[in-house]
Structure formats: C-alpha cells, structure tokens
Amino acid sequence: MPDRVGILLRATSGPGVLHQMTGVIAKHGGDIASVEIAGHNAPEARVYFEISVDGDAEPLLADLRALPAVLELSRVSTLDKVYGKRIIIMGGGAQVGQVAIGAISEADRHNIRGERISVDTIPLVGEQPLADAVRAVARLPRACALVLAGSLMGGDIERAVREVRAQGLLVVSLNMAGSVPAAADLVVTDPVQAGVMTVMAIADTAKFNVARLQRRLF
Amino acid sequence: MPDRVGILLRATSGPGVLHQMTGVIAKHGGDIASVEIAGHNAPEARVYFEISVDGDAEPLLADLRALPAVLELSRVSTLDKVYGKRIIIMGGGAQVGQVAIGAISEADRHNIRGERISVDTIPLVGEQPLADAVRAVARLPRACALVLAGSLMGGDIERAVREVRAQGLLVVSLNMAGSVPAAADLVVTDPVQAGVMTVMAIADTAKFNVARLQRRLF
C-alpha cells in the first residue's frame, strides 16, 4: 500500500499552474487523492495536495519545489490523520443537535484511544435541499456514515438515500414519518443513541457491526 | 465574478489522468478551486471538480467529455451551495457537544432563511493533536470560524490559534484555563452561547459583527 503524503504549497496564482504541478506528480507516478486551492483569485494561492506515492516522496517534492510558480513547499499530516472518518448528520435543528450530542460523546471515547472520528452536521429544511445534501455526501472526502435526523422525510430524499447506500455509505435514520426509514440501513428511535450507534458502526475500536444485527429497528 | 461550476466525472483510474483533465481546463482558462478523487485505487475513479469559468462552461465540459479516460460527466451544485460556510468546533467531548447544540440551533434559523451554514466538530484530547487540528483548519474548504471548547488549552495550541487568525479565520474560545482565550477573537463563558455567537458572526442574515463589539469577554 503506497503512503499518502500531504503537501502544502504557496504558489503564484492563475490558470495553468495546477496543470504544471499535476504534470510533475504524474511524471513521478504519484496518485492524487485531493487538491484544495485557497485564495485562487489572489496573486498568491495556497495549494494543498494529498498524494499516494510508492517509496520515497522526496524526489517528487524536489521537482515540485523547482517549479517557478512554487514559492514555498512543506510536508504536512494528511487530513485523514488529523480529522479521520466523518459522520454527517442532517435534518431538523432540534434533532440534529441531539444526534450530535450522542455522536460527539461516543467519538470522544474512541478518539481518546487513538482513533480520529469527526461529527459534521447541517440543519436543513425541505425535500429538495435535503435530497441534494444527501447526494452530495458522496462528494465529501472521508465521509463514512450519514444520519437523517427529522420527523418527516420521503420522496426524493428516499431516492437519494438509496443512491448513496449503493455507493457504500452507511445510512442511519431516526424513527420518523415518511419513506426514509424503510430505505436506511438502521432505524433508531432515540436521537442520542442514533449518534452513538453510528459512531460505533464506523469505529475501528468498537465491536459493533450493523451487518450482524438481528433487527434494524431500535 | 466568474461562475463556479461543479463537475462530477466517472473516469478510468491511474496516474496521469488528472493531468490530462487539468490540461483541458487550463486550455479553457478555467480556474480550479478543488478536486476530490474517490476510489483512486480502483479501475474506475469518481472525480469531482469545482472550477471558476468566465462565461459559458459548455465548451470546457464538451472537451472534458471527449477525453478517452472520461466515461461519464455531469454538472452538479457546488458544495458551497449545498453545505455553505463551515464552523469547526474542537476540544473536550462534553463541551464540544454543548457548543454544537447552540451552533446547530442558530444555523437552523439562518438556513431556514436561505443561508447554508454547517457545524462540524471533532472531540480531541492533548496539546499536539489539538494544535495540529487548529492548523489544519486552514486546509479545510469553506471553513470560516473555529471554536475551541475545553477547560485548559495553551502552549502550541495558542501558537496555532495566532497562526490561523493571521490567515483570516475567526477564533472563538470558551472562558477556560491556559493561554488560548487571550489569543482568541472572542471569549464566551456559556458553551451554548459560544455556538450561537459564532454562527451569528459568520451569517449573512445576522446583524452581529465581532469587530464592532465593545468587549471581547462574555
């Protein structure tokens, strides 16, 4: 398994600069996992790469450093090491908050033992904003599980849930009205427990396994 | 101001593919803001671009679609439209949870009026993991504010707070032991209020402005 390295660059901004960088990385056989560019409208940009490299990354770093556009380069921890796996909680504010309380408390217990689990949330109202947000979880780096926290969800939200589950995401739903619970991996009535169980399901330091449960409604 | 477009591609995987794509984008003068690659070790990868383009994006999309490595291309909402600005809360689990309750409730009120504010958290213990997490906020897309929620924070965490503030991040601290409160923009004693105030400070639909406050300790 090749090592993933984090590289933070300060560079002159403008179209084409990223193309030069990806050329250098491709030449060294580096496999890019993500790129974030901050301040890309300013004269200077901060570019952050995560790259998988077989063997020593130093020759690749030296060639990146040698690009005229690159002003400064440093090696940093990857976001996976710093923030780890992400649980995403979305729905009504009151319930999102209660699920978050459970998930954060449980993540705390795992992170103390050396894991890294983040609990990310957005309160939203309405079928289309929620369906869009469910589908967009598939584009979020490091997202492992989704909790739908509300009192009524169905229609296009249900279709979106089935789509992201097909892409490998674990979906937990509160016990609620609408068709979303029937589409989820797991349905939990108490919001605090829904947060705790979701963290347990994705934690490496937990023995809990959704696939081995005898029932899916709690 | 050029439009930012989201582009989701299914493509054959491997080093060099991203370099071809950035070449097409550079040719059309597109300015790349972020790239995420999922499943980049599998034969097929899902690549998500956010690009700023002056004028019509269709010629760029057509040329991307014409690349032999590209199997499918669709235009999607950018993550800014779906999840919006992010507040990051970190520290001890009990306090992170209470700050999250306040922030999620307040974000709900703004999101109902059409904004998009996310509340993202990680419970962490120890000076170095926290200092690393503070510094890494600068590499997180859409992060606008950071809340430090704990009872004792100082040393390298304080240095990290000063660094990210210098990069334009708003930092709120609970009233706690250690040197972090002295380094923050705003110090709040009640964790729920800390969450509410942080959301107010970054919301477009709020009248609250940290720079205009007569005091910085609440």
Short mmCIF file of C-alpha atoms in Angstrom, two decimals:
data_model
loop_
_atom_site.label_atom_id
_atom_site.label_comp_id
_atom_site.label_asym_id
_atom_site.label_seq_id
_atom_site.Cartn_x
_atom_site.Cartn_y
_atom_site.Cartn_z
CA MET A 1 0.00 0.00 0.00
CA PRO A 2 1.62 3.31 -1.06
CA ASP A 3 1.99 6.06 1.56
CA ARG A 4 -0.31 9.05 1.37
CA VAL A 5 1.51 12.36 1.87
CA GLY A 6 0.13 15.86 2.46
CA ILE A 7 1.85 18.72 0.65
CA LEU A 8 1.13 22.39 1.29
CA LEU A 9 2.36 24.88 -1.33
CA ARG A 10 2.42 28.61 -1.57
CA ALA A 11 2.38 29.44 -5.30
CA THR A 12 1.68 32.19 -7.77
CA SER A 13 -1.95 32.02 -8.81
CA GLY A 14 -3.53 31.60 -12.22
CA PRO A 15 -4.86 29.09 -14.76
CA GLY A 16 -2.25 26.54 -15.80
CA VAL A 17 -0.26 26.45 -12.55
CA LEU A 18 -2.12 23.39 -11.30
CA HIS A 19 -1.57 21.71 -14.68
CA GLN A 20 2.22 22.14 -14.26
CA MET A 21 2.03 20.62 -10.78
CA THR A 22 -0.06 17.62 -11.88
CA GLY A 23 2.46 17.07 -14.67
CA VAL A 24 5.32 16.78 -12.17
CA ILE A 25 3.24 14.47 -9.98
CA ALA A 26 2.26 12.24 -12.94
CA LYS A 27 5.93 12.02 -14.02
CA HIS A 28 6.78 10.56 -10.60
CA GLY A 29 3.82 8.13 -10.71
CA GLY A 30 2.08 9.94 -7.85
CA ASP A 31 -1.62 9.27 -7.49
CA ILE A 32 -3.54 12.40 -6.48
CA ALA A 33 -6.36 11.88 -3.99
CA SER A 34 -7.31 15.51 -3.48
CA VAL A 35 -6.39 19.10 -4.22
CA GLU A 36 -7.69 22.21 -2.45
CA ILE A 37 -6.82 25.69 -3.65
CA ALA A 38 -7.35 28.66 -1.32
CA GLY A 39 -7.18 32.27 -2.45
CA HIS A 40 -7.18 31.20 -6.09
CA ASN A 41 -8.36 34.66 -7.14
CA ALA A 42 -5.49 36.41 -5.32
CA PRO A 43 -1.96 36.85 -6.76
CA GLU A 44 -0.80 34.07 -4.42
CA ALA A 45 -2.60 30.78 -3.81
CA ARG A 46 -2.21 28.14 -1.14
CA VAL A 47 -2.46 24.70 -2.73
CA TYR A 48 -2.91 21.54 -0.66
CA PHE A 49 -2.33 18.11 -2.24
CA GLU A 50 -2.88 14.64 -0.89
CA ILE A 51 -0.90 12.18 -3.00
CA SER A 52 -0.18 8.46 -2.78
CA VAL A 53 3.44 7.73 -3.67
CA ASP A 54 5.24 4.39 -3.91
CA GLY A 55 8.52 4.61 -1.99
CA ASP A 56 10.37 7.85 -1.30
CA ALA A 57 8.37 11.06 -1.91
CA GLU A 58 11.43 13.36 -1.74
CA PRO A 59 12.31 13.38 -5.49
CA LEU A 60 8.71 14.39 -6.28
CA LEU A 61 8.81 17.13 -3.64
CA ALA A 62 12.13 18.42 -5.01
CA ASP A 63 10.72 18.67 -8.55
CA LEU A 64 7.60 20.48 -7.29
CA ARG A 65 9.81 22.90 -5.34
CA ALA A 66 11.77 23.58 -8.55
CA LEU A 67 8.69 24.87 -10.44
CA PRO A 68 8.95 28.66 -10.98
CA ALA A 69 5.37 29.12 -9.70
CA VAL A 70 6.15 27.43 -6.37
CA LEU A 71 7.25 29.89 -3.66
CA GLU A 72 7.25 27.54 -0.67
CA LEU A 73 6.54 23.86 0.00
CA SER A 74 6.03 21.95 3.21
CA ARG A 75 5.02 18.43 4.07
CA VAL A 76 2.04 18.18 6.45
CA SER A 77 -0.15 15.49 8.02
CA THR A 78 -2.98 14.33 5.76
CA LEU A 79 -6.50 15.34 6.84
CA ASP A 80 -7.26 11.66 7.41
CA LYS A 81 -4.65 11.61 10.19
CA VAL A 82 -5.90 14.87 11.73
CA TYR A 83 -9.71 14.63 11.42
CA GLY A 84 -10.24 10.99 10.36
CA LYS A 85 -13.55 9.46 9.33
CA ARG A 86 -16.59 11.73 9.13
CA ILE A 87 -20.16 11.16 10.20
CA ILE A 88 -22.63 13.56 8.59
CA ILE A 89 -25.86 14.44 10.42
CA MET A 90 -28.61 16.40 8.63
CA GLY A 91 -32.24 17.35 9.18
CA GLY A 92 -34.17 19.46 11.68
CA GLY A 93 -32.09 21.57 14.09
CA ALA A 94 -33.54 20.16 17.34
CA GLN A 95 -32.92 16.56 16.32
CA VAL A 96 -29.59 17.15 14.57
CA GLY A 97 -28.37 18.69 17.85
CA GLN A 98 -29.41 15.67 19.92
CA VAL A 99 -27.86 13.17 17.49
CA ALA A 100 -24.69 15.28 17.54
CA ILE A 101 -24.54 15.12 21.36
CA GLY A 102 -24.57 11.30 21.22
CA ALA A 103 -22.13 11.07 18.31
CA ILE A 104 -19.64 13.58 19.77
CA SER A 105 -19.64 11.85 23.19
CA GLU A 106 -19.04 8.47 21.58
CA ALA A 107 -16.40 9.81 19.16
CA ASP A 108 -14.61 11.33 22.18
CA ARG A 109 -14.28 7.86 23.73
CA HIS A 110 -12.81 6.42 20.52
CA ASN A 111 -10.53 9.38 19.78
CA ILE A 112 -9.06 9.11 23.30
CA ARG A 113 -8.00 5.59 22.33
CA GLY A 114 -6.17 6.89 19.27
CA GLU A 115 -8.85 6.94 16.57
CA ARG A 116 -9.92 10.03 14.65
CA ILE A 117 -13.67 10.47 14.10
CA SER A 118 -15.32 13.81 13.22
CA VAL A 119 -19.01 14.61 13.60
CA ASP A 120 -20.24 17.05 10.94
CA THR A 121 -23.74 18.49 10.75
CA ILE A 122 -26.09 20.71 8.79
CA PRO A 123 -29.61 21.72 9.79
CA LEU A 124 -31.81 21.90 6.71
CA VAL A 125 -35.49 22.13 5.85
CA GLY A 126 -37.32 20.93 2.72
CA GLU A 127 -37.29 17.89 0.46
CA GLN A 128 -35.02 19.21 -2.30
CA PRO A 129 -32.30 20.82 -0.11
CA LEU A 130 -32.14 17.60 1.92
CA ALA A 131 -32.07 15.30 -1.14
CA ASP A 132 -29.27 17.45 -2.65
CA ALA A 133 -27.34 17.32 0.63
CA VAL A 134 -27.73 13.52 0.86
CA ARG A 135 -26.43 13.06 -2.69
CA ALA A 136 -23.53 15.47 -2.10
CA VAL A 137 -22.24 13.34 0.82
CA ALA A 138 -20.77 11.09 -1.88
CA ARG A 139 -18.54 14.03 -2.89
CA LEU A 140 -17.34 14.76 0.67
CA PRO A 141 -13.90 13.40 1.48
CA ARG A 142 -13.69 10.87 4.36
CA ALA A 143 -17.49 10.63 4.83
CA CYS A 144 -18.38 7.12 6.10
CA ALA A 145 -21.90 7.39 7.51
CA LEU A 146 -24.96 9.61 7.28
CA VAL A 147 -27.66 10.16 9.91
CA LEU A 148 -31.04 11.54 8.86
CA ALA A 149 -32.48 13.36 11.85
CA GLY A 150 -36.02 14.63 11.39
CA SER A 151 -39.73 13.87 11.82
CA LEU A 152 -40.85 13.51 8.18
CA MET A 153 -38.67 12.63 5.22
CA GLY A 154 -39.56 10.87 1.97
CA GLY A 155 -39.86 11.34 -1.80
CA ASP A 156 -36.62 12.36 -3.42
CA ILE A 157 -34.78 12.11 -0.08
CA GLU A 158 -35.60 8.38 -0.08
CA ARG A 159 -34.25 8.01 -3.64
CA ALA A 160 -31.07 9.89 -2.65
CA VAL A 161 -30.62 7.59 0.38
CA ARG A 162 -30.82 4.51 -1.84
CA GLU A 163 -28.28 6.03 -4.25
CA VAL A 164 -25.64 6.83 -1.60
CA ARG A 165 -26.14 3.44 0.10
CA ALA A 166 -25.42 1.80 -3.28
CA GLN A 167 -22.14 3.75 -3.26
CA GLY A 168 -21.17 2.17 0.07
CA LEU A 169 -22.30 4.81 2.59
CA LEU A 170 -23.91 3.64 5.85
CA VAL A 171 -27.25 5.42 6.39
CA VAL A 172 -28.96 5.62 9.79
CA SER A 173 -32.42 7.18 10.14
CA LEU A 174 -34.37 8.30 13.16
CA ASN A 175 -37.70 6.53 13.54
CA MET A 176 -39.89 9.05 11.70
CA ALA A 177 -42.82 9.54 9.31
CA GLY A 178 -42.22 9.15 5.57
CA SER A 179 -40.38 6.58 3.48
CA VAL A 180 -36.77 7.32 4.51
CA PRO A 181 -36.62 4.84 7.46
CA ALA A 182 -37.54 1.96 5.11
CA ALA A 183 -34.59 2.91 2.87
CA ALA A 184 -31.98 3.15 5.67
CA ASP A 185 -29.53 0.52 7.00
CA LEU A 186 -30.63 1.13 10.58
CA VAL A 187 -33.54 2.94 12.25
CA VAL A 188 -33.13 4.30 15.79
CA THR A 189 -35.83 6.00 17.88
CA ASP A 190 -33.69 7.84 20.44
CA PRO A 191 -31.57 10.55 18.74
CA VAL A 192 -28.69 10.34 21.26
CA GLN A 193 -28.50 6.57 20.72
CA ALA A 194 -28.64 7.09 16.94
CA GLY A 195 -25.49 9.22 17.20
CA VAL A 196 -23.73 6.73 19.49
CA MET A 197 -24.60 3.72 17.32
CA THR A 198 -23.44 5.42 14.12
CA VAL A 199 -20.04 6.16 15.63
CA MET A 200 -19.80 2.60 16.97
CA ALA A 201 -20.60 1.29 13.49
CA ILE A 202 -17.67 3.07 11.84
CA ALA A 203 -15.14 2.95 14.71
CA ASP A 204 -12.22 0.55 14.44
CA THR A 205 -12.05 0.33 18.24
CA ALA A 206 -15.69 -0.85 18.57
CA LYS A 207 -17.07 -4.38 18.31
CA PHE A 208 -20.45 -3.22 16.88
CA ASN A 209 -21.27 -4.43 13.34
CA VAL A 210 -24.51 -3.34 11.63
CA ALA A 211 -24.42 -6.34 9.26
CA ARG A 212 -24.55 -8.75 12.21
CA LEU A 213 -27.57 -7.18 13.94
CA GLN A 214 -30.69 -9.40 14.25
CA ARG A 215 -33.01 -6.41 13.83
CA ARG A 216 -32.70 -2.99 12.22
CA LEU A 217 -35.27 -1.01 14.28
CA PHE A 218 -34.32 0.18 17.79
CA MET B 1 -17.04 37.49 -10.88
CA PRO B 2 -16.79 34.19 -12.81
CA ASP B 3 -19.30 31.43 -12.07
CA ARG B 4 -18.15 28.44 -10.06
CA VAL B 5 -19.35 25.13 -11.51
CA GLY B 6 -19.31 21.63 -10.01
CA ILE B 7 -18.38 18.77 -12.34
CA LEU B 8 -18.65 15.12 -11.42
CA LEU B 9 -16.80 12.63 -13.65
CA ARG B 10 -16.59 8.87 -13.80
CA ALA B 11 -13.19 8.07 -15.33
CA THR B 12 -10.65 5.30 -15.73
CA SER B 13 -8.18 5.48 -12.87
CA GLY B 14 -4.42 5.90 -12.83
CA PRO B 15 -1.58 8.42 -12.68
CA GLY B 16 -1.72 10.97 -15.47
CA VAL B 17 -5.49 11.06 -15.94
CA LEU B 18 -5.87 14.12 -13.71
CA HIS B 19 -3.03 15.80 -15.61
CA GLN B 20 -4.97 15.39 -18.89
CA MET B 21 -8.06 16.89 -17.26
CA THR B 22 -6.19 19.89 -15.81
CA GLY B 23 -4.72 20.44 -19.27
CA VAL B 24 -8.18 20.74 -20.82
CA ILE B 25 -9.30 23.04 -18.01
CA ALA B 26 -6.21 25.28 -18.35
CA LYS B 27 -6.76 25.49 -22.13
CA HIS B 28 -10.23 26.96 -21.49
CA GLY B 29 -8.89 29.38 -18.83
CA GLY B 30 -10.79 27.56 -16.07
CA ASP B 31 -9.55 28.26 -12.55
CA ILE B 32 -9.66 25.11 -10.40
CA ALA B 33 -10.73 25.63 -6.78
CA SER B 34 -10.80 21.98 -5.71
CA VAL B 35 -10.52 18.40 -6.88
CA GLU B 36 -11.57 15.29 -4.97
CA ILE B 37 -10.86 11.81 -6.27
CA ALA B 38 -12.74 8.84 -4.80
CA GLY B 39 -11.81 5.23 -5.44
CA HIS B 40 -8.50 6.31 -6.97
CA ASN B 41 -7.04 2.84 -6.34
CA ALA B 42 -9.89 1.08 -8.18
CA PRO B 43 -10.04 0.66 -12.01
CA GLU B 44 -12.66 3.43 -12.08
CA ALA B 45 -12.45 6.71 -10.19
CA ARG B 46 -15.04 9.36 -9.41
CA VAL B 47 -13.51 12.81 -9.85
CA TYR B 48 -15.20 15.94 -8.55
CA PHE B 49 -14.02 19.37 -9.73
CA GLU B 50 -15.02 22.86 -8.67
CA ILE B 51 -13.94 25.32 -11.34
CA SER B 52 -14.44 29.04 -11.91
CA VAL B 53 -15.14 29.77 -15.56
CA ASP B 54 -15.66 33.12 -17.29
CA GLY B 55 -18.77 32.89 -19.47
CA ASP B 56 -20.20 29.64 -20.88
CA ALA B 57 -18.80 26.45 -19.33
CA GLU B 58 -20.21 24.15 -22.03
CA PRO B 59 -17.17 24.13 -24.40
CA LEU B 60 -14.95 23.13 -21.44
CA LEU B 61 -17.38 20.37 -20.44
CA ALA B 62 -17.53 19.09 -24.04
CA ASP B 63 -13.72 18.84 -24.24
CA LEU B 64 -13.55 17.04 -20.89
CA ARG B 65 -16.25 14.61 -22.07
CA ALA B 66 -14.16 13.93 -25.19
CA LEU B 67 -11.15 12.65 -23.18
CA PRO B 68 -10.78 8.86 -23.67
CA ALA B 69 -10.43 8.38 -19.88
CA VAL B 70 -13.79 10.07 -19.18
CA LEU B 71 -16.71 7.62 -19.06
CA GLU B 72 -19.41 9.96 -17.79
CA LEU B 73 -19.73 13.63 -16.87
CA SER B 74 -22.43 15.55 -15.06
CA ARG B 75 -22.80 19.08 -13.80
CA VAL B 76 -23.72 19.33 -10.09
CA SER B 77 -24.24 22.01 -7.46
CA THR B 78 -21.01 23.18 -5.81
CA LEU B 79 -20.53 22.17 -2.16
CA ASP B 80 -20.72 25.84 -1.23
CA LYS B 81 -24.33 25.90 -2.46
CA VAL B 82 -25.21 22.64 -0.66
CA TYR B 83 -23.34 22.88 2.67
CA GLY B 84 -22.17 26.51 2.72
CA LYS B 85 -19.85 28.05 5.29
CA ARG B 86 -18.41 25.80 7.96
CA ILE B 87 -17.88 26.35 11.67
CA ILE B 88 -15.39 23.95 13.24
CA ILE B 89 -15.70 23.09 16.94
CA MET B 90 -12.94 21.15 18.71
CA GLY B 91 -11.93 20.18 22.23
CA GLY B 92 -13.41 18.06 25.02
CA GLY B 93 -16.46 15.97 24.13
CA ALA B 94 -18.80 17.37 26.80
CA GLN B 95 -18.12 20.96 25.80
CA VAL B 96 -17.93 20.38 22.06
CA GLY B 97 -21.42 18.85 22.31
CA GLN B 98 -22.87 21.88 24.11
CA VAL B 99 -21.30 24.37 21.69
CA ALA B 100 -22.67 22.26 18.83
CA ILE B 101 -26.20 22.43 20.30
CA GLY B 102 -26.06 26.22 20.25
CA ALA B 103 -24.44 26.47 16.83
CA ILE B 104 -26.79 23.96 15.16
CA SER B 105 -29.90 25.70 16.59
CA GLU B 106 -28.68 29.07 15.37
CA ALA B 107 -27.58 27.72 11.96
CA ASP B 108 -31.07 26.21 11.59
CA ARG B 109 -32.62 29.67 11.94
CA HIS B 110 -30.31 31.11 9.27
CA ASN B 111 -30.59 28.15 6.89
CA ILE B 112 -34.40 28.41 7.02
CA ARG B 113 -33.96 31.96 5.65
CA GLY B 114 -31.93 30.63 2.71
CA GLU B 115 -28.36 30.58 4.03
CA ARG B 116 -26.18 27.49 4.21
CA ILE B 117 -24.13 27.05 7.39
CA SER B 118 -22.64 23.72 8.52
CA VAL B 119 -21.45 22.91 12.03
CA ASP B 120 -18.53 20.46 12.04
CA THR B 121 -16.89 19.04 15.15
CA ILE B 122 -14.14 16.81 16.47
CA PRO B 123 -13.59 15.81 20.10
CA LEU B 124 -9.85 15.63 20.81
CA VAL B 125 -7.55 15.41 23.80
CA GLY B 126 -3.93 16.58 24.16
CA GLU B 127 -1.89 19.63 23.19
CA GLN B 128 -0.34 18.31 19.98
CA PRO B 129 -3.45 16.70 18.42
CA LEU B 130 -5.37 19.94 19.12
CA ALA B 131 -2.61 22.21 17.77
CA ASP B 132 -2.42 20.06 14.60
CA ALA B 133 -6.20 20.19 14.22
CA VAL B 134 -6.25 24.00 14.65
CA ARG B 135 -3.55 24.45 11.98
CA ALA B 136 -5.31 22.04 9.61
CA VAL B 137 -8.49 24.18 9.64
CA ALA B 138 -6.64 26.41 7.17
CA ARG B 139 -6.66 23.45 4.74
CA LEU B 140 -10.40 22.75 5.14
CA PRO B 141 -12.57 24.11 2.34
CA ARG B 142 -15.27 26.65 3.35
CA ALA B 143 -14.11 26.89 7.00
CA CYS B 144 -14.89 30.40 8.33
CA ALA B 145 -14.72 30.13 12.12
CA LEU B 146 -13.23 27.90 14.81
CA VAL B 147 -14.50 27.37 18.36
CA LEU B 148 -12.13 25.98 21.00
CA ALA B 149 -14.26 24.18 23.56
CA GLY B 150 -12.36 22.90 26.59
CA SER B 151 -11.21 23.68 30.12
CA LEU B 152 -7.44 24.02 29.65
CA MET B 153 -5.65 24.90 26.41
CA GLY B 154 -2.32 26.64 25.88
CA GLY B 155 1.23 26.16 24.59
CA ASP B 156 1.34 25.14 20.96
CA ILE B 157 -2.46 25.41 20.68
CA GLU B 158 -2.11 29.15 21.41
CA ARG B 159 0.56 29.49 18.70
CA ALA B 160 -1.66 27.61 16.24
CA VAL B 161 -4.60 29.93 17.08
CA ARG B 162 -2.49 33.00 16.34
CA GLU B 163 -1.38 31.47 13.01
CA VAL B 164 -4.88 30.68 11.73
CA ARG B 165 -6.21 34.06 12.90
CA ALA B 166 -3.43 35.69 10.83
CA GLN B 167 -4.82 33.76 7.85
CA GLY B 168 -8.26 35.32 8.36
CA LEU B 169 -10.08 32.69 10.43
CA LEU B 170 -12.37 33.88 13.25
CA VAL B 171 -11.46 32.10 16.51
CA VAL B 172 -13.84 31.90 19.49
CA SER B 173 -12.72 30.35 22.78
CA LEU B 174 -14.67 29.23 25.81
CA ASN B 175 -13.60 31.01 29.00
CA MET B 176 -11.02 28.49 30.23
CA ALA B 177 -7.64 27.99 31.88
CA GLY B 178 -4.47 28.37 29.80
CA SER B 179 -3.34 30.95 27.26
CA VAL B 180 -5.79 30.22 24.41
CA PRO B 181 -8.54 32.69 25.49
CA ALA B 182 -6.02 35.57 25.34
CA ALA B 183 -5.21 34.62 21.73
CA ALA B 184 -8.85 34.38 20.53
CA ASP B 185 -11.07 37.00 18.84
CA LEU B 186 -13.86 36.40 21.32
CA VAL B 187 -14.16 34.59 24.67
CA VAL B 188 -17.55 33.25 25.76
CA THR B 189 -18.33 31.55 29.09
CA ASP B 190 -21.54 29.71 28.21
CA PRO B 191 -20.90 26.99 25.59
CA VAL B 192 -24.37 27.21 24.02
CA GLN B 193 -23.97 30.98 23.61
CA ALA B 194 -20.48 30.43 22.16
CA GLY B 195 -22.03 28.30 19.42
CA VAL B 196 -24.84 30.80 18.78
CA MET B 197 -22.50 33.82 18.67
CA THR B 198 -20.07 32.10 16.28
CA VAL B 199 -22.86 31.35 13.80
CA MET B 200 -24.18 34.93 14.15
CA ALA B 201 -20.68 36.24 13.43
CA ILE B 202 -20.41 34.45 10.08
CA ALA B 203 -24.07 34.56 8.97
CA ASP B 204 -25.04 36.97 6.20
CA THR B 205 -28.56 37.18 7.64
CA ALA B 206 -27.35 38.38 11.08
CA LYS B 207 -26.54 41.90 12.22
CA PHE B 208 -23.85 40.76 14.68
CA ASN B 209 -20.28 41.93 13.96
CA VAL B 210 -17.36 40.87 16.20
CA ALA B 211 -15.26 43.86 15.13
CA ARG B 212 -17.90 46.27 16.47
CA LEU B 213 -18.21 44.72 19.96
CA GLN B 214 -17.19 46.92 22.90
CA ARG B 215 -15.84 43.93 24.84
CA ARG B 216 -14.49 40.53 23.90
CA LEU B 217 -15.30 38.54 27.06
CA PHE B 218 -18.87 37.35 27.69
#
